[in-house]
Short mmCIF file of C-alpha atoms in Angstrom, two decimals:
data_model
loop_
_atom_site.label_atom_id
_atom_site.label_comp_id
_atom_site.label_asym_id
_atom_site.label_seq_id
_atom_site.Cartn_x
_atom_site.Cartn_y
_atom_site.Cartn_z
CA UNK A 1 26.13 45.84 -8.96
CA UNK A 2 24.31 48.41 -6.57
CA UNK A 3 20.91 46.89 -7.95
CA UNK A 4 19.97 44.29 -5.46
CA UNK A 5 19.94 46.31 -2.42
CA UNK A 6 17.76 44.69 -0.33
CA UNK A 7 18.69 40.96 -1.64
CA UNK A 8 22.31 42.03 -0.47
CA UNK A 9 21.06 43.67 2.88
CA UNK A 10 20.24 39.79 3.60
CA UNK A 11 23.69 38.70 2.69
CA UNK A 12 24.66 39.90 5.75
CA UNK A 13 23.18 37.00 7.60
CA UNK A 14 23.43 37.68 10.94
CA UNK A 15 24.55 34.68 13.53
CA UNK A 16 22.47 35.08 16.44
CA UNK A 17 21.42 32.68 19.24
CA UNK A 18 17.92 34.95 19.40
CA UNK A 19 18.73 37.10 22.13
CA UNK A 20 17.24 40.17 21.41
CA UNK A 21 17.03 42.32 24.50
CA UNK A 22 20.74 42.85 25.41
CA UNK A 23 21.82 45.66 27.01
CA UNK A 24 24.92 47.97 27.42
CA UNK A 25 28.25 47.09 28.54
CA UNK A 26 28.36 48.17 32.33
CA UNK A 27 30.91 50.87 33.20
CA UNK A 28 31.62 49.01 36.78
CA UNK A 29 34.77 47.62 36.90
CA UNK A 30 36.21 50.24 33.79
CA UNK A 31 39.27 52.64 34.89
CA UNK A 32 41.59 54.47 32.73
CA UNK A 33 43.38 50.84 32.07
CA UNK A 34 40.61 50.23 29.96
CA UNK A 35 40.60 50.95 26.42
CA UNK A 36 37.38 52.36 24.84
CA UNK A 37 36.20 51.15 21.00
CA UNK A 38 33.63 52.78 19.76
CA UNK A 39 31.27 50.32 17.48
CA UNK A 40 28.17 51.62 15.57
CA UNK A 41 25.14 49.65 14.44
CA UNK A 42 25.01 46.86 11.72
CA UNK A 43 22.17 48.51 10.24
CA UNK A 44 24.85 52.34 9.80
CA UNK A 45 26.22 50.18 6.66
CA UNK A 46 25.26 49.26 3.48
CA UNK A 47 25.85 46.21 1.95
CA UNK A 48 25.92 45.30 -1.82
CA UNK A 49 27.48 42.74 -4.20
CA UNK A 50 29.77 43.31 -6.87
CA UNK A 51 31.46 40.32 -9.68
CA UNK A 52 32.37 37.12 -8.47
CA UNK A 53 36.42 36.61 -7.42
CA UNK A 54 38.10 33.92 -9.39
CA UNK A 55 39.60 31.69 -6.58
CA UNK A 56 43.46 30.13 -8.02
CA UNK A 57 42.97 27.52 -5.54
CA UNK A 58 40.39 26.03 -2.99
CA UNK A 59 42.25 22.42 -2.26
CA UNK A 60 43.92 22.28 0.92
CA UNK A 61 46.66 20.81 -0.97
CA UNK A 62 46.76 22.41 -3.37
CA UNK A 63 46.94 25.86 -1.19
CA UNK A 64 49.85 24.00 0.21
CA UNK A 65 51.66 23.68 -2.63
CA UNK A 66 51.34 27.18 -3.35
CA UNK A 67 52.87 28.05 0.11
CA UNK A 68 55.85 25.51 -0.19
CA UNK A 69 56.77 27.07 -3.69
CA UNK A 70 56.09 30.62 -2.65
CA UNK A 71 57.69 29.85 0.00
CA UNK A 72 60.75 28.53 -2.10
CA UNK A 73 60.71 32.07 -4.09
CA UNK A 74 59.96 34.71 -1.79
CA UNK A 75 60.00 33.20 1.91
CA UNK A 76 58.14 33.91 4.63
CA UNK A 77 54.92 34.63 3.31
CA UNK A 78 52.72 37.24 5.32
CA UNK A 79 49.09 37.93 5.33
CA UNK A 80 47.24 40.53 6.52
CA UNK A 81 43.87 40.15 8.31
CA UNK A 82 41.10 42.68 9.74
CA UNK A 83 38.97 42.88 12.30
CA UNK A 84 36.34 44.89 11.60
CA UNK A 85 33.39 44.83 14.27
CA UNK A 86 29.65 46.09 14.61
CA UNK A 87 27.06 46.33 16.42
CA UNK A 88 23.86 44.11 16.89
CA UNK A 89 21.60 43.05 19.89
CA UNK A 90 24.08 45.49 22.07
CA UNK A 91 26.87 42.90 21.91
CA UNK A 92 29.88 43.22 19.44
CA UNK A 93 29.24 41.22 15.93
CA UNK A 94 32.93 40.06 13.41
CA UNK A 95 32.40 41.13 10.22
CA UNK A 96 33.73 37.08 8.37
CA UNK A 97 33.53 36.23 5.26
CA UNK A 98 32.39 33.05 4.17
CA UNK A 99 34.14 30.74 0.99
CA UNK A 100 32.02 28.73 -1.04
CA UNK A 101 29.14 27.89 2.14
CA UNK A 102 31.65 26.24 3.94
CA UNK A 103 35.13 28.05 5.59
CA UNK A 104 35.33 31.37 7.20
CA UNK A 105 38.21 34.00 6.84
CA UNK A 106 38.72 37.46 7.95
CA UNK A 107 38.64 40.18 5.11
CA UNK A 108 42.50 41.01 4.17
CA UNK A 109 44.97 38.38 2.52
CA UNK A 110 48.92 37.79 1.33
CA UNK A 111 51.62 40.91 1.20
CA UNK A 112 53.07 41.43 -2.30
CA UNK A 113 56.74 41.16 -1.90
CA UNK A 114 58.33 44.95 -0.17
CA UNK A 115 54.59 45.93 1.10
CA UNK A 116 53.56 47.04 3.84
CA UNK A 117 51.25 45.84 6.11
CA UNK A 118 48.65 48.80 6.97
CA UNK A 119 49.28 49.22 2.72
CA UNK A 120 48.43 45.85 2.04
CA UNK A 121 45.58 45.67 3.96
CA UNK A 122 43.99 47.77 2.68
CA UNK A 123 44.49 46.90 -0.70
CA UNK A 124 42.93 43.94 0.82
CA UNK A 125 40.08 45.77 1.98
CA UNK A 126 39.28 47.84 -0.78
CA UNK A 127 39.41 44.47 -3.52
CA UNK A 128 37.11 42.09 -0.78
CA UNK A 129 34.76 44.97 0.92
CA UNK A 130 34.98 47.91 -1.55
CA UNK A 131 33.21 48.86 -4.93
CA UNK A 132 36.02 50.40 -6.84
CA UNK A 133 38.85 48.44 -7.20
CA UNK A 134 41.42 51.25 -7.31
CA UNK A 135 40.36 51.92 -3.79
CA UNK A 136 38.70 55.39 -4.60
CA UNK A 137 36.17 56.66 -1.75
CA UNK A 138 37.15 54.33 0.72
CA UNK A 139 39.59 54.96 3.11
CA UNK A 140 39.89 52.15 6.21
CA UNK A 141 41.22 53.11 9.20
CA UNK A 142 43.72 50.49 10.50
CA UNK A 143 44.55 50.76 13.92
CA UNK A 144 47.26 48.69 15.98
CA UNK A 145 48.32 44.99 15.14
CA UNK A 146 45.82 43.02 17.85
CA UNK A 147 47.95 39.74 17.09
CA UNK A 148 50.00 37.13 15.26
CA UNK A 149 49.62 33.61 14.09
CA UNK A 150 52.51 31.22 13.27
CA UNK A 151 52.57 28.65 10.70
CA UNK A 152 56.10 26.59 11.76
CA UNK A 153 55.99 24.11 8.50
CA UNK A 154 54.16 23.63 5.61
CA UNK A 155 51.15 22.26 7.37
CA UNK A 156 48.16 23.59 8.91
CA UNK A 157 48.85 24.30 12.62
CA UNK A 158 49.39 27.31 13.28
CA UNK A 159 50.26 29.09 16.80
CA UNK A 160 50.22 32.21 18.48
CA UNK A 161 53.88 32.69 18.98
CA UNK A 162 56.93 31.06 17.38
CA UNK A 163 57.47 27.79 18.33
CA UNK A 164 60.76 26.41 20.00
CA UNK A 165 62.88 25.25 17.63
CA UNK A 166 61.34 26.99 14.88
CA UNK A 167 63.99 28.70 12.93
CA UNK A 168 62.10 29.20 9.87
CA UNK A 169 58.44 29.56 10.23
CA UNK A 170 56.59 29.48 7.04
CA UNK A 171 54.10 31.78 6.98
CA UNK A 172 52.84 34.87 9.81
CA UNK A 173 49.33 36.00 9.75
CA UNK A 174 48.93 39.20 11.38
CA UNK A 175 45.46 40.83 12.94
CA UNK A 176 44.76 44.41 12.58
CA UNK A 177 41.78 46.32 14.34
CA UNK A 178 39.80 48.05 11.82
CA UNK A 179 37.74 50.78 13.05
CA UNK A 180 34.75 51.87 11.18
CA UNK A 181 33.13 55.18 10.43
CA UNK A 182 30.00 55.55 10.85
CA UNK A 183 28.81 54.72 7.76
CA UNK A 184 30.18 52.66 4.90
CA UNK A 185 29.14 50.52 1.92
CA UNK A 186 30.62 47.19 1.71
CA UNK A 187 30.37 45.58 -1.94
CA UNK A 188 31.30 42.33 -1.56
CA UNK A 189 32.44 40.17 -4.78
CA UNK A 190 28.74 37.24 -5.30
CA UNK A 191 30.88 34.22 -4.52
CA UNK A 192 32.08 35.58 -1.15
CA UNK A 193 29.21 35.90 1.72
CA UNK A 194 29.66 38.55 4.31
CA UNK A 195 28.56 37.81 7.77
CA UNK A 196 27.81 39.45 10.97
CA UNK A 197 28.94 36.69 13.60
CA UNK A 198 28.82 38.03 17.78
CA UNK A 199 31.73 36.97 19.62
CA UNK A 200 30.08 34.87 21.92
CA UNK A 201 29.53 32.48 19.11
CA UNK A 202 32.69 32.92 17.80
CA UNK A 203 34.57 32.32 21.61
CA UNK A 204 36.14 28.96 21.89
CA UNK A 205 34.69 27.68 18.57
CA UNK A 206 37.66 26.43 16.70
CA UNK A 207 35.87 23.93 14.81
CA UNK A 208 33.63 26.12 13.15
CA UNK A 209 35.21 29.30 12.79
CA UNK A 210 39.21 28.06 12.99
CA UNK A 211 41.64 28.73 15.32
CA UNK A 212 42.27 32.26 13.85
CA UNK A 213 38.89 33.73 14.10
CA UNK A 214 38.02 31.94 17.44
CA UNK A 215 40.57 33.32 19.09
CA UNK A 216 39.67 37.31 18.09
CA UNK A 217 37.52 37.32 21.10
CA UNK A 218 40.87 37.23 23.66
CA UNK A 219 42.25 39.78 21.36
CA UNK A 220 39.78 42.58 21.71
CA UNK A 221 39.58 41.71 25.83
CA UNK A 222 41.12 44.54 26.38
CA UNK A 223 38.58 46.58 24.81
CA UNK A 224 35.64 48.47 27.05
CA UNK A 225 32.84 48.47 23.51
CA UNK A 226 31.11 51.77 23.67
CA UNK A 227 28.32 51.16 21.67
CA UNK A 228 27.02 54.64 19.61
CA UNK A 229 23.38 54.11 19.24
CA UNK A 230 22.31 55.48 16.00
CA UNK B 1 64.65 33.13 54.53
CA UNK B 2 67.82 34.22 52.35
CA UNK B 3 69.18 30.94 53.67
CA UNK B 4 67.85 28.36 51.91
CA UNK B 5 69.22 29.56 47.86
CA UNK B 6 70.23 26.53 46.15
CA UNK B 7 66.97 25.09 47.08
CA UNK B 8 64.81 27.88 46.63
CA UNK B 9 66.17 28.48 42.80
CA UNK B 10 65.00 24.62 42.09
CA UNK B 11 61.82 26.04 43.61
CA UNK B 12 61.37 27.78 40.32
CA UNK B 13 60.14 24.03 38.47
CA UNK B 14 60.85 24.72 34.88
CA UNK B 15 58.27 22.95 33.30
CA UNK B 16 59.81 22.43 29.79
CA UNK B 17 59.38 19.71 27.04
CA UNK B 18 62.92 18.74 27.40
CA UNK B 19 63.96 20.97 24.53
CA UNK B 20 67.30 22.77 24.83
CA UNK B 21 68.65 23.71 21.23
CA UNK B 22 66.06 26.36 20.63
CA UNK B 23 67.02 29.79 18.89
CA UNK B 24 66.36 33.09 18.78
CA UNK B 25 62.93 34.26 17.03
CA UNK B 26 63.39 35.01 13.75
CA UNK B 27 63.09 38.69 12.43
CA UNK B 28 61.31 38.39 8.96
CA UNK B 29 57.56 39.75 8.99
CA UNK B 30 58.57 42.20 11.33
CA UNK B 31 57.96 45.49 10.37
CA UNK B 32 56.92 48.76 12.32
CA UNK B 33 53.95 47.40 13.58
CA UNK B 34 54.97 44.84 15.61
CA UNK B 35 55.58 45.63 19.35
CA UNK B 36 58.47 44.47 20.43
CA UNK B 37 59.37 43.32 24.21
CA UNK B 38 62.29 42.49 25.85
CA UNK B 39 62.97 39.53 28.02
CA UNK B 40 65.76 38.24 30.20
CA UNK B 41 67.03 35.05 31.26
CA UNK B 42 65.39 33.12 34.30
CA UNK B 43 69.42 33.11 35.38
CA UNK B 44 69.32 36.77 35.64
CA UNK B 45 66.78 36.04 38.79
CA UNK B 46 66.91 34.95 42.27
CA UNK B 47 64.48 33.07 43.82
CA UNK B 48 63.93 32.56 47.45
CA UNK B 49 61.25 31.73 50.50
CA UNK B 50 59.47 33.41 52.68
CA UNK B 51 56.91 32.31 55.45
CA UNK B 52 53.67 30.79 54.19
CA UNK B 53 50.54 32.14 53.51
CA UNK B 54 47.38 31.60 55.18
CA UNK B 55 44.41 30.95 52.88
CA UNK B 56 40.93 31.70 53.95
CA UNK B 57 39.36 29.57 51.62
CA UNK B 58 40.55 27.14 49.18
CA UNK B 59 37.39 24.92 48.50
CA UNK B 60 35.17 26.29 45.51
CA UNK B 61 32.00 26.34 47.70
CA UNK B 62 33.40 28.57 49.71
CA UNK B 63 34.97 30.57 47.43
CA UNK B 64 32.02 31.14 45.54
CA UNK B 65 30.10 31.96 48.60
CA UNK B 66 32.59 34.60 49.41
CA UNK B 67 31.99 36.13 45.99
CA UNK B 68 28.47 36.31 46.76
CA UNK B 69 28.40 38.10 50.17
CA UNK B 70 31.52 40.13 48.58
CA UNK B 71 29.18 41.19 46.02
CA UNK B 72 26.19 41.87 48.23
CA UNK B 73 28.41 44.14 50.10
CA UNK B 74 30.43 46.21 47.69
CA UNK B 75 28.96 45.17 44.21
CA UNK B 76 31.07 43.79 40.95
CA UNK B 77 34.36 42.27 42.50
CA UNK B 78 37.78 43.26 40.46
CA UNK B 79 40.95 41.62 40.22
CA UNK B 80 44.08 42.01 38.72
CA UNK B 81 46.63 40.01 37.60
CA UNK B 82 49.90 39.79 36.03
CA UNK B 83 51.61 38.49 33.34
CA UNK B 84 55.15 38.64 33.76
CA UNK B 85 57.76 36.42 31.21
CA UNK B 86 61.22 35.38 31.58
CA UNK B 87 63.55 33.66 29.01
CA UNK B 88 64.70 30.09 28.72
CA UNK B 89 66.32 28.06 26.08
CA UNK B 90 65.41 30.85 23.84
CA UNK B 91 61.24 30.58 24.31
CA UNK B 92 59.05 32.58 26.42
CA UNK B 93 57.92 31.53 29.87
CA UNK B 94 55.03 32.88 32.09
CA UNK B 95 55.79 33.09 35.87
CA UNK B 96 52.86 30.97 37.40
CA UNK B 97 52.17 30.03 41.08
CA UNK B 98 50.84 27.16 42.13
CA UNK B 99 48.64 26.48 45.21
CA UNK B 100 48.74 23.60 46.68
CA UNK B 101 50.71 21.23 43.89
CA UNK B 102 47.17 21.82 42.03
CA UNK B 103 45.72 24.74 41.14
CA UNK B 104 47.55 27.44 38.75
CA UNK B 105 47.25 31.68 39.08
CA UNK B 106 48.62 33.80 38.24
CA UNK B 107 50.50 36.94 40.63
CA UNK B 108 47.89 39.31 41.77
CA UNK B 109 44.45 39.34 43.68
CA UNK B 110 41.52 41.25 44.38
CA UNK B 111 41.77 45.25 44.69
CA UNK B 112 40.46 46.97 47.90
CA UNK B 113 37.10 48.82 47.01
CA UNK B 114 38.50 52.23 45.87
CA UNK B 115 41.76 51.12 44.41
CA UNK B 116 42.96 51.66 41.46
CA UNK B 117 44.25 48.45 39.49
CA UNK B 118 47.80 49.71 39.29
CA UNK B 119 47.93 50.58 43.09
CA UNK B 120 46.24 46.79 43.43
CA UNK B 121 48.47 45.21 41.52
CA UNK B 122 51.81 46.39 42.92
CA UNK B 123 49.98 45.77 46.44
CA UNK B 124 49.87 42.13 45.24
CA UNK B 125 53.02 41.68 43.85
CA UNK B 126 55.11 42.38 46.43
CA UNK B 127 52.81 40.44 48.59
CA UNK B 128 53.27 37.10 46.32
CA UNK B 129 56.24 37.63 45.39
CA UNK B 130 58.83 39.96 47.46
CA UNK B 131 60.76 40.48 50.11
CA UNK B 132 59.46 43.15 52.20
CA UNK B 133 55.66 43.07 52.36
CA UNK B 134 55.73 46.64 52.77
CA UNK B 135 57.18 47.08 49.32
CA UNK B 136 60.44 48.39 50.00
CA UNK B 137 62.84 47.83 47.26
CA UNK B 138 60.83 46.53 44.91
CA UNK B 139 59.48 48.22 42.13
CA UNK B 140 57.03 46.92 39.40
CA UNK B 141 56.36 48.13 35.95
CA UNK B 142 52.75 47.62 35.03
CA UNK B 143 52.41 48.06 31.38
CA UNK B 144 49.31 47.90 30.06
CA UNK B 145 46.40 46.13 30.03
CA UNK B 146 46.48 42.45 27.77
CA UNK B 147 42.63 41.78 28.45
CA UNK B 148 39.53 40.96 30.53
CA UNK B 149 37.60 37.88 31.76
CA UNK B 150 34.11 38.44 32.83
CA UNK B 151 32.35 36.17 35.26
CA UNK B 152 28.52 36.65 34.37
CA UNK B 153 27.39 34.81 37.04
CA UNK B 154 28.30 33.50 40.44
CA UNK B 155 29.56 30.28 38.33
CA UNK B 156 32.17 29.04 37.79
CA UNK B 157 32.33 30.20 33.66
CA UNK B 158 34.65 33.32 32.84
CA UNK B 159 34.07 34.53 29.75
CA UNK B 160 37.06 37.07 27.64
CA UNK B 161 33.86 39.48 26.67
CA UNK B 162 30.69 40.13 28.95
CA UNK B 163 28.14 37.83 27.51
CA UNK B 164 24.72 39.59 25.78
CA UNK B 165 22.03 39.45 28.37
CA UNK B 166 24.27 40.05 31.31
CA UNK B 167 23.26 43.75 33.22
CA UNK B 168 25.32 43.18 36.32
CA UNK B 169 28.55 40.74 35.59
CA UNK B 170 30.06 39.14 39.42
CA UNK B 171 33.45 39.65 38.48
CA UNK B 172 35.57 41.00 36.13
CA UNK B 173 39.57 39.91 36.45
CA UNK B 174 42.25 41.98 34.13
CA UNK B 175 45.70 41.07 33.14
CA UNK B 176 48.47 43.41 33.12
CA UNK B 177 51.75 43.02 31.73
CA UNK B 178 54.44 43.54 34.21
CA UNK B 179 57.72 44.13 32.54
CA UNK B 180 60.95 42.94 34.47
CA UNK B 181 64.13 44.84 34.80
CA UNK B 182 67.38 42.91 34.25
CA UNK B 183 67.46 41.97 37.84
CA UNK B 184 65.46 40.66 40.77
CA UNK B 185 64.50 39.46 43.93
CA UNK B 186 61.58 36.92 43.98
CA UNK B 187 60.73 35.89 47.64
CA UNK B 188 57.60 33.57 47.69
CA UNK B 189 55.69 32.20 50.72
CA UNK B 190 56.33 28.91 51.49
CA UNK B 191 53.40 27.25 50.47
CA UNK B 192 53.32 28.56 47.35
CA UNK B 193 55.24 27.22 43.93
CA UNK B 194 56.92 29.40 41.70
CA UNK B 195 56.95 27.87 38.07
CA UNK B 196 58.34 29.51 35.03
CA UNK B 197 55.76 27.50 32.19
CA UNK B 198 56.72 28.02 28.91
CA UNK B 199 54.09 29.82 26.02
CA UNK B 200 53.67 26.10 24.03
CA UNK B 201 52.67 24.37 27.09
CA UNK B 202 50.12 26.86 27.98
CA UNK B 203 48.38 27.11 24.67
CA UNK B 204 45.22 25.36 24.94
CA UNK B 205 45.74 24.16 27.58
CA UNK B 206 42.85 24.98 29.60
CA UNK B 207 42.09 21.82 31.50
CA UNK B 208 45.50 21.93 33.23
CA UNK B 209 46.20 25.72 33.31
CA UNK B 210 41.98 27.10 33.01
CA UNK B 211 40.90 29.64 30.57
CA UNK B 212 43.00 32.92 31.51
CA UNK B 213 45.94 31.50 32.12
CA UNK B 214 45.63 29.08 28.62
CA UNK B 215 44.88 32.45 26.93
CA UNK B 216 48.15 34.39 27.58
CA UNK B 217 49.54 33.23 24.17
CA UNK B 218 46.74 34.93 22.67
CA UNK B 219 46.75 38.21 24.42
CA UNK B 220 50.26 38.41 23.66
CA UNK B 221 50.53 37.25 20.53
CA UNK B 222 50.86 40.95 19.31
CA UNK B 223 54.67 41.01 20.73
CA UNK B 224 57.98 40.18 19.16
CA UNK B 225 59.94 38.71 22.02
CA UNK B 226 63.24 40.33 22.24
CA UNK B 227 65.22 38.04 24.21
CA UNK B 228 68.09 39.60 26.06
CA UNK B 229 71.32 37.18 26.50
CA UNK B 230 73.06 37.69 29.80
#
């Protein structure tokens, strides 16, 4: 770990459509309604590997199974998901990670049973983004829940409210914006890639990115990006 | 106007999947972080008519010519809209109108260069949907702002972030959630429908309801509907 600096630099493999002259949000149109973020640079972070995870389960149904008899123990089940954002080419990039070259998921995961949210998440955090485990040097600002997804059954759909009807949803996945400083290493565990995907890729592309991650974009609407050259 | 009540109410077209045993969202997840909201009962409202409307344009052509001499004249054009829920058969519905038995919008319009969006919006509101156009006895709480939708160019495409490469967006339309009080008058033009559309319908459902109505469930996915019984 910490050795392959520049090979990990690349992990970051930045989605762009190879626009490179962007420019600054305009200020027209911005009141005190608006709600400033301020997002720094890709290239403020560093970015490093650390041990691969061991995934329990990668099968759909599998994963299934594990939420029916979870489900069965505990109940609901919630997760806990970041969105952590940067910036590249002047326009606002999602920090996703990416499973085995194929499905994308935002950095956080499952509460332990009695846990908070802004606790588990970072827990979260600090075991997918962080290189000590224990969470030492790294604090992570989380700042206000952005959203909430809805899993009715034991199947895939999920929704952004509670369905009619629904008197026992399954599982709730909750968003939290994660501001950054401005700077931070991210060690990510080998079998996990970290990427750098801008929102107007992301927008409206459920099949790629899932309905969870393509639908950040309406959650940070509000947002007026102020973006801190370095 | 004031005459015609038992009519008028039906005005209000509940649009509804013909389910009627829902319940009441369930607590679990819930936890600090969630924002909760209350809503009330369409019952607890009254709806009635007033005289119609005159549109200046309704054809797209036109409309989009308008934007462009609009923006000529006093540069990027900003409107403001509302989002404003009621309860029935225990799910969330979003007050829509409809123009001519087509085309969906939501309350609000276009602010007068120099106003501010709250100012706008209130302007609006009581000119969609009170009594007295001069605002007399009707009061509207604007909460904050749920999001943006850019229009990049003078096109048709609105966009929920302003798009890299774009220096001088046409429009930019924000959503504000209005909060209702426990009781109220809603007086609409004539030639206008009311329709009270609830959150499962709306969810992607952009071809019938276009992109910022079909994105309310997002932008308020952050809330924990707190649904008042009368």
């Amino acid at each position: 770990m910490g050795e392959e600096v520049f090979e990990s630099v690349m992990d970051i493999s930045v989605v762009t459509n190879g626009v490179h002259s962007l420019q600054i949000q305009s200020n027209e149109g911005k009141n005190d309604e608006s709600v400033e973020l301020d997002i720094y640079p890709l290239s403020c972070y560093y970015f490093g590997y650390k041990d691969a995870f061991l995934f329990k389960n990668y099968n759909l149904q599998d994963q299934l199974h594990r939420i029916k008899s979870n489900y069965a123990a505990h109940g609901l089940r919630t997760c806990v998901e970041a969105v952590i954002l940067v910036e590249l080419f002047k326009h606002p990039h999602l920090l996703v990670l990416q499973v085995r070259n194929s499905t994308f998921k935002l950095p956080g995961g499952r509460l332990r049973p009695g846990e908070s949210d802004i606790n588990g998440l970072k827990r979260k955090l600090t075991r997918n983004l962080s290189e000590n485990e224990d969470g030492k040097g790294t604090e992570w600002e989380v700042s206000g829940c952005l959203g909430m997804w809805w899993r009715p059954d034991f199947e895939t759909l999920l929704y952004p409210f509670l369905p009619p009807n629904i008197k026992e949803p399954k599982e709730c996945t909750k968003l939290f914006l994660v501001k950054l400083p401005l700077s931070r290493k991210f060690i990510v565990p080998k079998n996990l890639r970290l990427l750098a995907v801008p929102l107007c890729q992301i927008h409206e592309n459920d099949k790629t990115y899932g309905p969870i991650i393509s639908g950040v974009p309406h959650l940070l609407s509000k947002f007026s990006f102020n973006m801190i050259q370095s």
